[in-house]
């Protein structure tokens, strides 16, 4: 079975997109999680709900 360059393009694009997504979410997610764990503010439940929305809503 021979693969051409066209066969690998979707795989390469998927890996590039996944890498960029992981890096962006780590840059955003780690500071937010640290901040939520170490601060006590009145609007914390609202912020936690906003952060949890992608987990409960379909894509």
mmCIF file of N, CA and C in Angstrom:
data_model
loop_
_atom_site.group_PDB
_atom_site.id
_atom_site.type_symbol
_atom_site.label_atom_id
_atom_site.label_comp_id
_atom_site.label_asym_id
_atom_site.label_seq_id
_atom_site.Cartn_x
_atom_site.Cartn_y
_atom_site.Cartn_z
ATOM 1 N N UNK A 1 0.844 -1.167 0.000
ATOM 2 C CA UNK A 1 0.000 0.000 0.000
ATOM 3 C C UNK A 1 0.896 1.239 0.000
ATOM 4 N N UNK A 2 0.739 2.080 -0.974
ATOM 5 C CA UNK A 2 1.552 3.286 -1.095
ATOM 6 C C UNK A 2 0.732 4.506 -0.691
ATOM 7 N N UNK A 3 1.342 5.322 0.118
ATOM 8 C CA UNK A 3 0.700 6.566 0.529
ATOM 9 C C UNK A 3 1.386 7.731 -0.161
ATOM 10 N N UNK A 4 0.584 8.640 -0.650
ATOM 11 C CA UNK A 4 1.143 9.843 -1.261
ATOM 12 C C UNK A 4 1.126 10.973 -0.227
ATOM 13 N N UNK A 5 1.665 12.109 -0.627
ATOM 14 C CA UNK A 5 1.668 13.258 0.275
ATOM 15 C C UNK A 5 0.253 13.710 0.623
ATOM 16 N N UNK A 6 -0.668 13.532 -0.312
ATOM 17 C CA UNK A 6 -2.051 13.917 -0.048
ATOM 18 C C UNK A 6 -2.683 13.067 1.043
ATOM 19 N N UNK A 7 -2.229 11.844 1.192
ATOM 20 C CA UNK A 7 -2.771 10.976 2.226
ATOM 21 C C UNK A 7 -2.317 11.402 3.617
ATOM 22 N N UNK A 8 -1.168 12.019 3.725
ATOM 23 C CA UNK A 8 -0.625 12.410 5.020
ATOM 24 C C UNK A 8 -1.058 13.807 5.455
ATOM 25 N N UNK A 9 -1.546 14.619 4.541
ATOM 26 C CA UNK A 9 -1.923 15.991 4.881
ATOM 27 C C UNK A 9 -2.987 16.079 5.978
ATOM 28 N N UNK A 10 -4.054 15.291 5.951
ATOM 29 C CA UNK A 10 -5.033 15.377 7.041
ATOM 30 C C UNK A 10 -4.444 14.973 8.395
ATOM 31 N N UNK A 11 -3.562 13.999 8.394
ATOM 32 C CA UNK A 11 -2.936 13.566 9.643
ATOM 33 C C UNK A 11 -2.033 14.661 10.192
ATOM 34 N N UNK A 12 -1.251 15.272 9.327
ATOM 35 C CA UNK A 12 -0.351 16.347 9.748
ATOM 36 C C UNK A 12 -1.154 17.545 10.250
ATOM 37 N N UNK A 13 -2.220 17.900 9.550
ATOM 38 C CA UNK A 13 -3.065 19.010 9.976
ATOM 39 C C UNK A 13 -3.692 18.728 11.341
ATOM 40 N N UNK A 14 -4.164 17.513 11.547
ATOM 41 C CA UNK A 14 -4.760 17.137 12.821
ATOM 42 C C UNK A 14 -3.749 17.244 13.953
ATOM 43 N N UNK A 15 -2.543 16.767 13.737
ATOM 44 C CA UNK A 15 -1.509 16.842 14.769
ATOM 45 C C UNK A 15 -1.109 18.286 15.065
ATOM 46 N N UNK A 16 -1.032 19.113 14.032
ATOM 47 C CA UNK A 16 -0.701 20.524 14.246
ATOM 48 C C UNK A 16 -1.801 21.232 15.036
ATOM 49 N N UNK A 17 -3.040 20.984 14.668
ATOM 50 C CA UNK A 17 -4.156 21.608 15.368
ATOM 51 C C UNK A 17 -4.226 21.143 16.818
ATOM 52 N N UNK A 18 -4.020 19.864 17.052
ATOM 53 C CA UNK A 18 -4.036 19.343 18.418
ATOM 54 C C UNK A 18 -2.920 19.952 19.255
ATOM 55 N N UNK A 19 -1.750 20.125 18.678
ATOM 56 C CA UNK A 19 -0.625 20.710 19.406
ATOM 57 C C UNK A 19 -0.908 22.160 19.780
ATOM 58 N N UNK A 20 -1.399 22.928 18.838
ATOM 59 C CA UNK A 20 -1.712 24.334 19.114
ATOM 60 C C UNK A 20 -2.804 24.440 20.176
ATOM 61 N N UNK A 21 -3.817 23.601 20.079
ATOM 62 C CA UNK A 21 -4.911 23.623 21.037
ATOM 63 C C UNK A 21 -4.424 23.303 22.442
ATOM 64 N N UNK A 22 -3.596 22.286 22.582
ATOM 65 C CA UNK A 22 -3.071 21.909 23.894
ATOM 66 C C UNK A 22 -2.232 23.037 24.488
ATOM 67 N N UNK A 23 -1.380 23.640 23.694
ATOM 68 C CA UNK A 23 -0.530 24.727 24.195
ATOM 69 C C UNK A 23 -1.382 25.915 24.649
ATOM 70 N N UNK A 24 -2.351 26.312 23.836
ATOM 71 C CA UNK A 24 -3.204 27.449 24.192
ATOM 72 C C UNK A 24 -3.999 27.155 25.460
ATOM 73 N N UNK A 25 -4.569 25.966 25.559
ATOM 74 C CA UNK A 25 -5.363 25.636 26.738
ATOM 75 C C UNK A 25 -4.513 25.500 27.991
ATOM 76 N N UNK A 26 -3.281 25.035 27.869
ATOM 77 C CA UNK A 26 -2.386 24.999 29.023
ATOM 78 C C UNK A 26 -2.036 26.409 29.487
ATOM 79 N N UNK A 27 -1.774 27.296 28.545
ATOM 80 C CA UNK A 27 -1.439 28.679 28.893
ATOM 81 C C UNK A 27 -2.614 29.368 29.592
ATOM 82 N N UNK A 28 -3.820 29.062 29.181
ATOM 83 C CA UNK A 28 -5.004 29.669 29.792
ATOM 84 C C UNK A 28 -5.431 28.911 31.050
ATOM 85 N N UNK A 29 -5.417 27.594 30.993
ATOM 86 C CA UNK A 29 -5.991 26.775 32.053
ATOM 87 C C UNK A 29 -5.199 26.711 33.338
ATOM 88 N N UNK A 30 -3.883 26.642 33.253
ATOM 89 C CA UNK A 30 -3.074 26.529 34.469
ATOM 90 C C UNK A 30 -3.198 27.777 35.343
ATOM 91 N N UNK A 31 -3.066 28.984 34.796
ATOM 92 C CA UNK A 31 -3.252 30.155 35.668
ATOM 93 C C UNK A 31 -4.668 30.268 36.254
ATOM 94 N N UNK A 32 -5.684 29.936 35.467
ATOM 95 C CA UNK A 32 -7.051 30.005 35.987
ATOM 96 C C UNK A 32 -7.248 28.996 37.108
ATOM 97 N N UNK A 33 -6.746 27.786 36.936
ATOM 98 C CA UNK A 33 -6.911 26.774 37.981
ATOM 99 C C UNK A 33 -6.156 27.158 39.248
ATOM 100 N N UNK A 34 -4.954 27.703 39.100
ATOM 101 C CA UNK A 34 -4.193 28.147 40.276
ATOM 102 C C UNK A 34 -4.943 29.261 40.986
ATOM 103 N N UNK A 35 -5.451 30.223 40.205
ATOM 104 C CA UNK A 35 -6.165 31.357 40.779
ATOM 105 C C UNK A 35 -7.428 30.902 41.516
ATOM 106 N N UNK A 36 -8.175 29.984 40.921
ATOM 107 C CA UNK A 36 -9.387 29.484 41.577
ATOM 108 C C UNK A 36 -9.061 28.701 42.846
ATOM 109 N N UNK A 37 -7.941 28.006 42.871
ATOM 110 C CA UNK A 37 -7.574 27.216 44.048
ATOM 111 C C UNK A 37 -7.043 28.073 45.189
ATOM 112 N N UNK A 38 -6.506 29.242 44.889
ATOM 113 C CA UNK A 38 -5.842 30.035 45.921
ATOM 114 C C UNK A 38 -6.555 31.327 46.294
ATOM 115 N N UNK A 39 -7.679 31.622 45.716
ATOM 116 C CA UNK A 39 -8.390 32.854 46.055
ATOM 117 C C UNK A 39 -9.801 32.540 46.528
ATOM 118 N N UNK A 40 -10.303 33.439 47.317
ATOM 119 C CA UNK A 40 -11.684 33.338 47.798
ATOM 120 C C UNK A 40 -12.390 34.648 47.463
ATOM 121 N N UNK A 41 -13.154 34.650 46.393
ATOM 122 C CA UNK A 41 -13.901 35.838 46.004
ATOM 123 C C UNK A 41 -15.374 35.474 45.876
ATOM 124 N N UNK A 42 -16.210 36.488 45.867
ATOM 125 C CA UNK A 42 -17.652 36.249 45.851
ATOM 126 C C UNK A 42 -18.137 35.640 44.543
ATOM 127 N N UNK A 43 -17.509 35.984 43.441
ATOM 128 C CA UNK A 43 -17.987 35.499 42.137
ATOM 129 C C UNK A 43 -17.325 34.175 41.731
ATOM 130 N N UNK A 44 -16.669 33.509 42.660
ATOM 131 C CA UNK A 44 -15.985 32.254 42.342
ATOM 132 C C UNK A 44 -16.923 31.191 41.753
ATOM 133 N N UNK A 45 -18.118 30.971 42.328
ATOM 134 C CA UNK A 45 -19.008 29.963 41.716
ATOM 135 C C UNK A 45 -19.375 30.273 40.264
ATOM 136 N N UNK A 46 -19.516 31.538 39.945
ATOM 137 C CA UNK A 46 -19.843 31.919 38.567
ATOM 138 C C UNK A 46 -18.673 31.591 37.643
ATOM 139 N N UNK A 47 -17.466 31.917 38.075
ATOM 140 C CA UNK A 47 -16.279 31.636 37.265
ATOM 141 C C UNK A 47 -16.085 30.130 37.113
ATOM 142 N N UNK A 48 -16.307 29.368 38.184
ATOM 143 C CA UNK A 48 -16.200 27.907 38.092
ATOM 144 C C UNK A 48 -17.217 27.348 37.105
ATOM 145 N N UNK A 49 -18.418 27.898 37.099
ATOM 146 C CA UNK A 49 -19.445 27.434 36.159
ATOM 147 C C UNK A 49 -19.047 27.742 34.720
ATOM 148 N N UNK A 50 -18.489 28.919 34.489
ATOM 149 C CA UNK A 50 -18.049 29.283 33.132
ATOM 150 C C UNK A 50 -16.919 28.369 32.674
ATOM 151 N N UNK A 51 -15.991 28.069 33.583
ATOM 152 C CA UNK A 51 -14.869 27.191 33.236
ATOM 153 C C UNK A 51 -15.360 25.771 32.949
ATOM 154 N N UNK A 52 -16.407 25.330 33.651
ATOM 155 C CA UNK A 52 -16.912 23.965 33.478
ATOM 156 C C UNK A 52 -17.851 23.815 32.277
ATOM 157 N N UNK A 53 -18.299 24.898 31.691
ATOM 158 C CA UNK A 53 -19.243 24.812 30.568
ATOM 159 C C UNK A 53 -18.763 23.928 29.415
ATOM 160 N N UNK A 54 -17.516 24.018 28.978
ATOM 161 C CA UNK A 54 -17.099 23.138 27.871
ATOM 162 C C UNK A 54 -17.174 21.648 28.213
ATOM 163 N N UNK A 55 -17.164 21.313 29.489
ATOM 164 C CA UNK A 55 -17.255 19.903 29.871
ATOM 165 C C UNK A 55 -18.674 19.365 29.752
ATOM 166 N N UNK A 56 -19.668 20.229 29.942
ATOM 167 C CA UNK A 56 -21.050 19.753 29.958
ATOM 168 C C UNK A 56 -21.822 20.065 28.681
ATOM 169 N N UNK A 57 -21.337 21.018 27.892
ATOM 170 C CA UNK A 57 -22.022 21.351 26.641
ATOM 171 C C UNK A 57 -21.431 20.558 25.479
ATOM 172 N N UNK A 58 -22.269 20.139 24.561
ATOM 173 C CA UNK A 58 -21.735 19.429 23.391
ATOM 174 C C UNK A 58 -20.955 20.385 22.487
ATOM 175 N N UNK A 59 -20.038 19.852 21.712
ATOM 176 C CA UNK A 59 -19.246 20.728 20.829
ATOM 177 C C UNK A 59 -20.068 21.345 19.716
#
